[in-house]
């Protein structure tokens, strides 16, 4: 992203998640998993 | 608390602070003092971000929230992972590319210097006013429970955090937070383990969850579109994302934690650590409160958890309410034993009937507790809300000595770690955005480090002063909270324009932000709506006004630095 006043000048270091896009998708997946698990908990015990 | 508890408390807190000061002694250059040595790894960053956000109230009040209202509060954190992703993708690379000390330096580079000063001033105003609350809130609870002098509790904890933050700067804050959060996790896990071990024989974890579910304590997710519902997935995802974006992305107390990384990768992974573990951490703390609720269905709790306030009520009424509560609780306990026996016998019809009887008996006990709250509310100066005292009450009655000391250490460690992050940011912003930029532009690094130490000490003493004054005027706390909330939306508007609306210049966004502040204050004076909405209105108005002004002004959009 280039912005006025900001100079314009990438590895993750993670085995199995070599691109940042992969890291972000993984984190989003964990978030969705948490929401699903909490929804299941709510349904099971309500 | 006995001698062992005090040894654990004082030894841990002073030991961590002393170690942090010793490890970071002799820092002389500004970059190291404000941003660390530039070698901080992702786990230290992740824990530092977590420790700065989690204050003592997180660990004192959140279990009480779980006890009273169940797991629904966890939804407030659903927006945090999404906000942290936005910050890692868009905000962080720009902060690192500019090699800034503060987030407001970015506003100066992107817009102009008046916008930078506006952003920094709003931060100092909201964070400076809230400075005392971080110390005051746990001090009032712990001094009430232990009978400690409130002013001495405030001064001791305030001076300890000020001394090590002034001495070691950002590196000392990150280092001490790493150990403080370790103590916090150890204490909370130990409390959870003791709690489960003390549940009645024959009541498994599954039974405990079923029992809690019967009281609607496990309703973690609510898809309702009813705006009157306090916590829903929609307010959590959208409102929570908005608040988290403002807090993690534009508040220097958080920005300073993650720009200290050895590289972009370390800072990003530190943020992703929080995106993954923030929700489970809050869930665990709330579940702890729910399990305390289950525990107290079998062990009779105090009729009112703030026992100091309860003892101040009229004696004859107090005795009558306590006797009535004991009877109601005993009746509930008998029904619970019937329910457990029926469940273990596999008699689902009898279990269902017993469970209905349990809920009815609990309602009677709850009604008596309501009478107790009314009696307390009628006492001058007392508060009817005792949720903050639920967890500490459980700790003092049912945990062994040593562990009591560890849990009280948890509350203080959380207060110190979040306070240190705030003081560090207040000192840095005052030095970099005001002193070095406005008052004295050309001086040595050693001079600016000394200035930063003095400013950090000033904010530390200011926080202690606010906390001591809050003891005299309860409405000061309320006023600080209101001011903090009202000023949170506009800075996010400034940053969103800076990152995503390239055609808008400094003059348009500066006046747009001021107009948005006036609008928020006007609405606050005339409407009665949730504070959350003032954040949304402030941010939205800032963006819309800036767009409108830029359209009216036309011409060259970018104001030059220094204008």
mmCIF file of N, CA, C and O in Angstrom, chain B residues 411-501:
data_model
loop_
_atom_site.group_PDB
_atom_site.id
_atom_site.type_symbol
_atom_site.label_atom_id
_atom_site.label_comp_id
_atom_site.label_asym_id
_atom_site.label_seq_id
_atom_site.Cartn_x
_atom_site.Cartn_y
_atom_site.Cartn_z
ATOM 1 N N UNK B 411 -3.821 -10.453 40.673
ATOM 2 C CA UNK B 411 -4.549 -9.183 40.513
ATOM 3 C C UNK B 411 -3.581 -8.003 40.442
ATOM 4 O O UNK B 411 -3.746 -7.101 39.618
ATOM 5 N N UNK B 412 -2.569 -8.014 41.309
ATOM 6 C CA UNK B 412 -1.608 -6.904 41.288
ATOM 7 C C UNK B 412 -0.728 -6.953 40.040
ATOM 8 O O UNK B 412 -0.416 -5.914 39.450
ATOM 9 N N UNK B 413 -0.307 -8.163 39.637
ATOM 10 C CA UNK B 413 0.535 -8.281 38.437
ATOM 11 C C UNK B 413 -0.212 -7.752 37.215
ATOM 12 O O UNK B 413 0.365 -7.071 36.359
ATOM 13 N N UNK B 414 -1.516 -8.055 37.142
ATOM 14 C CA UNK B 414 -2.324 -7.569 36.016
ATOM 15 C C UNK B 414 -2.437 -6.047 36.059
ATOM 16 O O UNK B 414 -2.344 -5.377 35.021
ATOM 17 N N UNK B 415 -2.618 -5.495 37.263
ATOM 18 C CA UNK B 415 -2.714 -4.033 37.391
ATOM 19 C C UNK B 415 -1.399 -3.377 36.984
ATOM 20 O O UNK B 415 -1.384 -2.393 36.241
ATOM 21 N N UNK B 416 -0.278 -3.939 37.446
ATOM 22 C CA UNK B 416 1.029 -3.344 37.147
ATOM 23 C C UNK B 416 1.362 -3.464 35.665
ATOM 24 O O UNK B 416 1.888 -2.525 35.059
ATOM 25 N N UNK B 417 1.064 -4.625 35.056
ATOM 26 C CA UNK B 417 1.458 -4.829 33.658
ATOM 27 C C UNK B 417 0.688 -3.901 32.723
ATOM 28 O O UNK B 417 1.257 -3.355 31.776
ATOM 29 N N UNK B 418 -0.602 -3.706 32.978
ATOM 30 C CA UNK B 418 -1.354 -2.801 32.098
ATOM 31 C C UNK B 418 -0.986 -1.348 32.384
ATOM 32 O O UNK B 418 -0.889 -0.526 31.472
ATOM 33 N N UNK B 419 -0.734 -1.040 33.662
ATOM 34 C CA UNK B 419 -0.344 0.331 34.025
ATOM 35 C C UNK B 419 1.011 0.686 33.404
ATOM 36 O O UNK B 419 1.215 1.809 32.928
ATOM 37 N N UNK B 420 1.946 -0.280 33.406
ATOM 38 C CA UNK B 420 3.281 -0.023 32.848
ATOM 39 C C UNK B 420 3.190 0.313 31.365
ATOM 40 O O UNK B 420 3.857 1.240 30.883
ATOM 41 N N UNK B 421 2.358 -0.437 30.624
ATOM 42 C CA UNK B 421 2.175 -0.157 29.203
ATOM 43 C C UNK B 421 1.623 1.239 28.972
ATOM 44 O O UNK B 421 2.052 1.959 28.061
ATOM 45 N N UNK B 422 0.678 1.640 29.812
ATOM 46 C CA UNK B 422 0.080 2.979 29.678
ATOM 47 C C UNK B 422 1.102 4.071 29.987
ATOM 48 O O UNK B 422 1.226 5.048 29.239
ATOM 49 N N UNK B 423 1.823 3.923 31.104
ATOM 50 C CA UNK B 423 2.803 4.951 31.500
ATOM 51 C C UNK B 423 3.894 5.097 30.448
ATOM 52 O O UNK B 423 4.306 6.206 30.105
ATOM 53 N N UNK B 424 4.368 3.962 29.941
ATOM 54 C CA UNK B 424 5.402 3.959 28.915
ATOM 55 C C UNK B 424 4.939 4.744 27.683
ATOM 56 O O UNK B 424 5.679 5.551 27.112
ATOM 57 N N UNK B 425 3.683 4.528 27.297
ATOM 58 C CA UNK B 425 3.133 5.210 26.118
ATOM 59 C C UNK B 425 2.914 6.696 26.384
ATOM 60 O O UNK B 425 3.185 7.543 25.519
ATOM 61 N N UNK B 426 2.426 7.030 27.575
ATOM 62 C CA UNK B 426 2.202 8.444 27.917
ATOM 63 C C UNK B 426 3.529 9.205 27.922
ATOM 64 O O UNK B 426 3.624 10.319 27.382
ATOM 65 N N UNK B 427 4.564 8.600 28.511
ATOM 66 C CA UNK B 427 5.880 9.237 28.540
ATOM 67 C C UNK B 427 6.460 9.401 27.145
ATOM 68 O O UNK B 427 7.006 10.459 26.796
ATOM 69 N N UNK B 428 6.332 8.366 26.313
ATOM 70 C CA UNK B 428 6.871 8.417 24.944
ATOM 71 C C UNK B 428 6.177 9.484 24.114
ATOM 72 O O UNK B 428 6.827 10.251 23.401
ATOM 73 N N UNK B 429 4.851 9.511 24.176
ATOM 74 C CA UNK B 429 4.089 10.466 23.366
ATOM 75 C C UNK B 429 4.384 11.901 23.797
ATOM 76 O O UNK B 429 4.544 12.794 22.952
ATOM 77 N N UNK B 430 4.472 12.129 25.105
ATOM 78 C CA UNK B 430 4.781 13.477 25.589
ATOM 79 C C UNK B 430 6.161 13.911 25.101
ATOM 80 O O UNK B 430 6.352 15.054 24.665
ATOM 81 N N UNK B 431 7.124 12.983 25.145
ATOM 82 C CA UNK B 431 8.495 13.313 24.737
ATOM 83 C C UNK B 431 8.598 13.519 23.229
ATOM 84 O O UNK B 431 9.107 14.542 22.758
ATOM 85 N N UNK B 432 8.113 12.535 22.462
ATOM 86 C CA UNK B 432 8.342 12.530 21.009
ATOM 87 C C UNK B 432 7.433 13.522 20.286
ATOM 88 O O UNK B 432 7.886 14.269 19.415
ATOM 89 N N UNK B 433 6.146 13.532 20.648
ATOM 90 C CA UNK B 433 5.190 14.336 19.876
ATOM 91 C C UNK B 433 5.052 15.770 20.379
ATOM 92 O O UNK B 433 4.536 16.621 19.655
ATOM 93 N N UNK B 434 5.468 16.035 21.607
ATOM 94 C CA UNK B 434 5.347 17.406 22.117
ATOM 95 C C UNK B 434 6.707 18.017 22.448
ATOM 96 O O UNK B 434 7.102 19.017 21.858
ATOM 97 N N UNK B 435 7.452 17.377 23.370
ATOM 98 C CA UNK B 435 8.696 17.998 23.835
ATOM 99 C C UNK B 435 9.724 18.103 22.709
ATOM 100 O O UNK B 435 10.236 19.182 22.417
ATOM 101 N N UNK B 436 10.015 16.969 22.046
ATOM 102 C CA UNK B 436 11.051 16.975 21.008
ATOM 103 C C UNK B 436 10.597 17.711 19.754
ATOM 104 O O UNK B 436 11.399 18.268 19.022
ATOM 105 N N UNK B 437 9.293 17.731 19.522
ATOM 106 C CA UNK B 437 8.779 18.305 18.281
ATOM 107 C C UNK B 437 8.435 19.786 18.432
ATOM 108 O O UNK B 437 8.657 20.576 17.512
ATOM 109 N N UNK B 438 7.926 20.184 19.600
ATOM 110 C CA UNK B 438 7.443 21.556 19.774
ATOM 111 C C UNK B 438 8.403 22.398 20.610
ATOM 112 O O UNK B 438 8.685 23.549 20.278
ATOM 113 N N UNK B 439 8.941 21.815 21.692
ATOM 114 C CA UNK B 439 9.678 22.625 22.671
ATOM 115 C C UNK B 439 11.173 22.644 22.398
ATOM 116 O O UNK B 439 11.794 23.704 22.367
ATOM 117 N N UNK B 440 11.796 21.468 22.210
ATOM 118 C CA UNK B 440 13.247 21.437 22.035
ATOM 119 C C UNK B 440 13.615 20.448 20.936
ATOM 120 O O UNK B 440 13.662 19.237 21.164
ATOM 121 N N UNK B 441 13.861 20.983 19.741
ATOM 122 C CA UNK B 441 14.059 20.119 18.574
ATOM 123 C C UNK B 441 15.458 19.534 18.486
ATOM 124 O O UNK B 441 15.638 18.451 17.955
ATOM 125 N N UNK B 442 16.468 20.276 18.943
ATOM 126 C CA UNK B 442 17.851 19.805 18.783
ATOM 127 C C UNK B 442 18.467 19.544 20.148
ATOM 128 O O UNK B 442 18.810 20.468 20.869
ATOM 129 N N UNK B 443 18.594 18.290 20.519
ATOM 130 C CA UNK B 443 19.256 17.949 21.779
ATOM 131 C C UNK B 443 19.836 16.548 21.643
ATOM 132 O O UNK B 443 19.558 15.833 20.671
ATOM 133 N N UNK B 444 20.643 16.154 22.607
ATOM 134 C CA UNK B 444 21.273 14.832 22.535
ATOM 135 C C UNK B 444 20.272 13.747 22.918
ATOM 136 O O UNK B 444 19.258 14.014 23.560
ATOM 137 N N UNK B 445 20.616 12.509 22.534
ATOM 138 C CA UNK B 445 19.784 11.364 22.904
ATOM 139 C C UNK B 445 19.633 11.266 24.416
ATOM 140 O O UNK B 445 18.551 11.001 24.930
ATOM 141 N N UNK B 446 20.760 11.472 25.121
ATOM 142 C CA UNK B 446 20.731 11.357 26.587
ATOM 143 C C UNK B 446 19.751 12.366 27.180
ATOM 144 O O UNK B 446 19.047 12.066 28.153
ATOM 145 N N UNK B 447 19.688 13.558 26.570
ATOM 146 C CA UNK B 447 18.757 14.577 27.057
ATOM 147 C C UNK B 447 17.308 14.107 26.889
ATOM 148 O O UNK B 447 16.489 14.244 27.807
ATOM 149 N N UNK B 448 17.003 13.524 25.708
ATOM 150 C CA UNK B 448 15.626 13.073 25.465
ATOM 151 C C UNK B 448 15.262 11.868 26.336
ATOM 152 O O UNK B 448 14.111 11.715 26.745
ATOM 153 N N UNK B 449 16.242 10.997 26.609
ATOM 154 C CA UNK B 449 15.976 9.867 27.512
ATOM 155 C C UNK B 449 15.641 10.401 28.904
ATOM 156 O O UNK B 449 14.675 9.952 29.545
ATOM 157 N N UNK B 450 16.430 11.387 29.363
ATOM 158 C CA UNK B 450 16.161 11.986 30.684
ATOM 159 C C UNK B 450 14.781 12.644 30.694
ATOM 160 O O UNK B 450 14.011 12.487 31.655
ATOM 161 N N UNK B 451 14.459 13.362 29.600
ATOM 162 C CA UNK B 451 13.140 14.013 29.513
ATOM 163 C C UNK B 451 12.031 12.970 29.550
ATOM 164 O O UNK B 451 11.018 13.133 30.244
ATOM 165 N N UNK B 452 12.237 11.865 28.821
ATOM 166 C CA UNK B 452 11.222 10.809 28.775
ATOM 167 C C UNK B 452 11.012 10.207 30.161
ATOM 168 O O UNK B 452 9.886 9.900 30.558
ATOM 169 N N UNK B 453 12.114 10.055 30.908
ATOM 170 C CA UNK B 453 12.000 9.519 32.278
ATOM 171 C C UNK B 453 11.188 10.469 33.155
ATOM 172 O O UNK B 453 10.327 10.042 33.928
ATOM 173 N N UNK B 454 11.465 11.768 33.027
ATOM 174 C CA UNK B 454 10.728 12.747 33.837
ATOM 175 C C UNK B 454 9.240 12.749 33.484
ATOM 176 O O UNK B 454 8.381 12.811 34.362
ATOM 177 N N UNK B 455 8.950 12.676 32.176
ATOM 178 C CA UNK B 455 7.537 12.679 31.763
ATOM 179 C C UNK B 455 6.827 11.400 32.229
ATOM 180 O O UNK B 455 5.667 11.448 32.651
ATOM 181 N N UNK B 456 7.526 10.259 32.149
ATOM 182 C CA UNK B 456 6.924 9.002 32.622
ATOM 183 C C UNK B 456 6.646 9.089 34.123
ATOM 184 O O UNK B 456 5.580 8.672 34.598
ATOM 185 N N UNK B 457 7.619 9.651 34.866
ATOM 186 C CA UNK B 457 7.428 9.823 36.317
ATOM 187 C C UNK B 457 6.246 10.752 36.591
ATOM 188 O O UNK B 457 5.429 10.492 37.489
ATOM 189 N N UNK B 458 6.136 11.821 35.781
ATOM 190 C CA UNK B 458 5.010 12.744 35.962
ATOM 191 C C UNK B 458 3.681 12.007 35.798
ATOM 192 O O UNK B 458 2.773 12.137 36.622
ATOM 193 N N UNK B 459 3.567 11.198 34.720
ATOM 194 C CA UNK B 459 2.300 10.494 34.475
ATOM 195 C C UNK B 459 2.031 9.449 35.553
ATOM 196 O O UNK B 459 0.876 9.195 35.918
ATOM 197 N N UNK B 460 3.106 8.822 36.070
ATOM 198 C CA UNK B 460 2.932 7.858 37.159
ATOM 199 C C UNK B 460 2.369 8.525 38.401
ATOM 200 O O UNK B 460 1.435 8.013 39.031
ATOM 201 N N UNK B 461 2.925 9.689 38.751
ATOM 202 C CA UNK B 461 2.440 10.423 39.928
ATOM 203 C C UNK B 461 1.045 10.987 39.668
ATOM 204 O O UNK B 461 0.201 11.029 40.569
ATOM 205 N N UNK B 462 0.792 11.404 38.419
ATOM 206 C CA UNK B 462 -0.537 11.910 38.050
ATOM 207 C C UNK B 462 -1.585 10.806 38.245
ATOM 208 O O UNK B 462 -2.673 11.047 38.776
ATOM 209 N N UNK B 463 -1.229 9.572 37.820
ATOM 210 C CA UNK B 463 -2.150 8.438 37.967
ATOM 211 C C UNK B 463 -2.445 8.178 39.441
ATOM 212 O O UNK B 463 -3.600 7.931 39.822
ATOM 213 N N UNK B 464 -1.404 8.221 40.274
ATOM 214 C CA UNK B 464 -1.602 8.015 41.714
ATOM 215 C C UNK B 464 -2.517 9.112 42.263
ATOM 216 O O UNK B 464 -3.437 8.847 43.047
ATOM 217 N N UNK B 465 -2.289 10.351 41.818
ATOM 218 C CA UNK B 465 -3.123 11.476 42.266
ATOM 219 C C UNK B 465 -4.578 11.296 41.886
ATOM 220 O O UNK B 465 -5.480 11.518 42.702
ATOM 221 N N UNK B 466 -4.822 10.858 40.638
ATOM 222 C CA UNK B 466 -6.208 10.632 40.180
ATOM 223 C C UNK B 466 -6.858 9.530 41.017
ATOM 224 O O UNK B 466 -8.014 9.645 41.436
ATOM 225 N N UNK B 467 -6.095 8.450 41.279
ATOM 226 C CA UNK B 467 -6.645 7.333 42.058
ATOM 227 C C UNK B 467 -6.968 7.773 43.487
ATOM 228 O O UNK B 467 -8.002 7.391 44.040
ATOM 229 N N UNK B 468 -6.094 8.585 44.084
ATOM 230 C CA UNK B 468 -6.351 9.066 45.449
ATOM 231 C C UNK B 468 -7.561 9.997 45.461
ATOM 232 O O UNK B 468 -8.388 9.951 46.377
ATOM 233 N N UNK B 469 -7.683 10.834 44.421
ATOM 234 C CA UNK B 469 -8.827 11.756 44.345
ATOM 235 C C UNK B 469 -10.119 10.985 44.108
ATOM 236 O O UNK B 469 -11.181 11.371 44.607
ATOM 237 N N UNK B 470 -10.019 9.869 43.363
ATOM 238 C CA UNK B 470 -11.215 9.067 43.071
ATOM 239 C C UNK B 470 -11.811 8.514 44.353
ATOM 240 O O UNK B 470 -13.023 8.300 44.453
ATOM 241 N N UNK B 471 -10.954 8.279 45.343
ATOM 242 C CA UNK B 471 -11.437 7.802 46.636
ATOM 243 C C UNK B 471 -12.339 8.847 47.289
ATOM 244 O O UNK B 471 -13.268 8.519 48.017
ATOM 245 N N UNK B 472 -12.054 10.119 47.010
ATOM 246 C CA UNK B 472 -12.840 11.196 47.615
ATOM 247 C C UNK B 472 -14.095 11.493 46.801
ATOM 248 O O UNK B 472 -15.110 11.892 47.343
ATOM 249 N N UNK B 473 -13.994 11.324 45.474
ATOM 250 C CA UNK B 473 -15.132 11.661 44.609
ATOM 251 C C UNK B 473 -15.381 10.520 43.635
ATOM 252 O O UNK B 473 -14.692 10.391 42.631
ATOM 253 N N UNK B 474 -16.346 9.665 43.961
ATOM 254 C CA UNK B 474 -16.642 8.487 43.137
ATOM 255 C C UNK B 474 -17.008 8.892 41.714
ATOM 256 O O UNK B 474 -16.709 8.190 40.756
ATOM 257 N N UNK B 475 -17.643 10.078 41.568
ATOM 258 C CA UNK B 475 -18.063 10.479 40.223
ATOM 259 C C UNK B 475 -16.881 10.871 39.335
ATOM 260 O O UNK B 475 -17.032 11.031 38.140
ATOM 261 N N UNK B 476 -15.678 11.005 39.930
ATOM 262 C CA UNK B 476 -14.488 11.273 39.116
ATOM 263 C C UNK B 476 -14.192 10.072 38.215
ATOM 264 O O UNK B 476 -13.817 10.221 37.051
ATOM 265 N N UNK B 477 -14.374 8.870 38.761
ATOM 266 C CA UNK B 477 -14.175 7.643 37.984
ATOM 267 C C UNK B 477 -15.165 7.620 36.823
ATOM 268 O O UNK B 477 -14.810 7.329 35.680
ATOM 269 N N UNK B 478 -16.417 7.927 37.135
ATOM 270 C CA UNK B 478 -17.461 7.950 36.107
ATOM 271 C C UNK B 478 -17.100 8.955 35.015
ATOM 272 O O UNK B 478 -17.183 8.660 33.823
ATOM 273 N N UNK B 479 -16.654 10.146 35.430
ATOM 274 C CA UNK B 479 -16.306 11.192 34.463
ATOM 275 C C UNK B 479 -15.130 10.757 33.591
ATOM 276 O O UNK B 479 -15.127 10.980 32.374
ATOM 277 N N UNK B 480 -14.134 10.101 34.201
ATOM 278 C CA UNK B 480 -12.971 9.637 33.437
ATOM 279 C C UNK B 480 -13.384 8.603 32.401
ATOM 280 O O UNK B 480 -12.916 8.617 31.263
ATOM 281 N N UNK B 481 -14.272 7.687 32.806
ATOM 282 C CA UNK B 481 -14.750 6.660 31.874
ATOM 283 C C UNK B 481 -15.506 7.284 30.711
ATOM 284 O O UNK B 481 -15.338 6.891 29.557
ATOM 285 N N UNK B 482 -16.352 8.271 31.015
ATOM 286 C CA UNK B 482 -17.152 8.922 29.970
ATOM 287 C C UNK B 482 -16.232 9.641 28.984
ATOM 288 O O UNK B 482 -16.358 9.488 27.769
ATOM 289 N N UNK B 483 -15.279 10.406 29.525
ATOM 290 C CA UNK B 483 -14.373 11.155 28.647
ATOM 291 C C UNK B 483 -13.568 10.207 27.764
ATOM 292 O O UNK B 483 -13.383 10.453 26.571
ATOM 293 N N UNK B 484 -13.094 9.113 28.361
ATOM 294 C CA UNK B 484 -12.333 8.132 27.593
ATOM 295 C C UNK B 484 -13.149 7.564 26.453
ATOM 296 O O UNK B 484 -12.665 7.412 25.330
ATOM 297 N N UNK B 485 -14.415 7.264 26.716
ATOM 298 C CA UNK B 485 -15.275 6.681 25.679
ATOM 299 C C UNK B 485 -15.573 7.690 24.579
ATOM 300 O O UNK B 485 -15.567 7.359 23.395
ATOM 301 N N UNK B 486 -15.827 8.940 24.970
ATOM 302 C CA UNK B 486 -16.206 9.943 23.977
ATOM 303 C C UNK B 486 -15.059 10.251 23.017
ATOM 304 O O UNK B 486 -15.284 10.603 21.866
ATOM 305 N N UNK B 487 -13.823 10.123 23.485
ATOM 306 C CA UNK B 487 -12.682 10.497 22.648
ATOM 307 C C UNK B 487 -12.139 9.337 21.829
ATOM 308 O O UNK B 487 -11.121 9.474 21.175
ATOM 309 N N UNK B 488 -12.774 8.174 21.887
ATOM 310 C CA UNK B 488 -12.174 7.006 21.246
ATOM 311 C C UNK B 488 -12.486 6.894 19.764
ATOM 312 O O UNK B 488 -11.707 6.317 19.012
ATOM 313 N N UNK B 489 -13.627 7.417 19.320
ATOM 314 C CA UNK B 489 -14.026 7.238 17.931
ATOM 315 C C UNK B 489 -13.267 8.122 16.960
ATOM 316 O O UNK B 489 -12.854 7.676 15.882
ATOM 317 N N UNK B 490 -13.062 9.384 17.333
ATOM 318 C CA UNK B 490 -12.453 10.346 16.405
ATOM 319 C C UNK B 490 -11.022 9.954 16.012
ATOM 320 O O UNK B 490 -10.681 10.015 14.824
ATOM 321 N N UNK B 491 -10.155 9.542 16.965
ATOM 322 C CA UNK B 491 -8.811 9.114 16.539
ATOM 323 C C UNK B 491 -8.848 7.981 15.522
ATOM 324 O O UNK B 491 -8.056 7.968 14.579
ATOM 325 N N UNK B 492 -9.785 7.031 15.685
ATOM 326 C CA UNK B 492 -9.875 5.952 14.696
ATOM 327 C C UNK B 492 -10.264 6.523 13.337
ATOM 328 O O UNK B 492 -9.736 6.093 12.301
ATOM 329 N N UNK B 493 -11.166 7.521 13.328
ATOM 330 C CA UNK B 493 -11.523 8.182 12.071
ATOM 331 C C UNK B 493 -10.299 8.791 11.403
ATOM 332 O O UNK B 493 -10.101 8.643 10.187
ATOM 333 N N UNK B 494 -9.457 9.462 12.199
ATOM 334 C CA UNK B 494 -8.216 10.051 11.666
ATOM 335 C C UNK B 494 -7.353 8.989 10.985
ATOM 336 O O UNK B 494 -6.850 9.184 9.872
ATOM 337 N N UNK B 495 -7.186 7.857 11.663
ATOM 338 C CA UNK B 495 -6.303 6.813 11.134
ATOM 339 C C UNK B 495 -6.922 6.101 9.933
ATOM 340 O O UNK B 495 -6.209 5.731 8.999
ATOM 341 N N UNK B 496 -8.240 5.892 9.949
ATOM 342 C CA UNK B 496 -8.877 5.233 8.798
ATOM 343 C C UNK B 496 -8.748 6.099 7.549
ATOM 344 O O UNK B 496 -8.486 5.592 6.452
ATOM 345 N N UNK B 497 -8.925 7.417 7.720
ATOM 346 C CA UNK B 497 -8.724 8.332 6.585
ATOM 347 C C UNK B 497 -7.270 8.249 6.121
ATOM 348 O O UNK B 497 -6.984 8.168 4.917
ATOM 349 N N UNK B 498 -6.341 8.240 7.084
ATOM 350 C CA UNK B 498 -4.913 8.212 6.744
ATOM 351 C C UNK B 498 -4.550 6.970 5.942
ATOM 352 O O UNK B 498 -3.793 7.041 4.970
ATOM 353 N N UNK B 499 -5.106 5.827 6.319
ATOM 354 C CA UNK B 499 -4.729 4.574 5.667
ATOM 355 C C UNK B 499 -5.488 4.313 4.366
ATOM 356 O O UNK B 499 -4.939 3.753 3.428
ATOM 357 N N UNK B 500 -6.758 4.702 4.322
ATOM 358 C CA UNK B 500 -7.591 4.203 3.224
ATOM 359 C C UNK B 500 -8.143 5.277 2.287
ATOM 360 O O UNK B 500 -8.719 4.936 1.260
ATOM 361 N N UNK B 501 -8.025 6.558 2.626
ATOM 362 C CA UNK B 501 -8.562 7.610 1.750
ATOM 363 C C UNK B 501 -7.424 8.541 1.338
ATOM 364 O O UNK B 501 -7.208 9.593 1.940
#
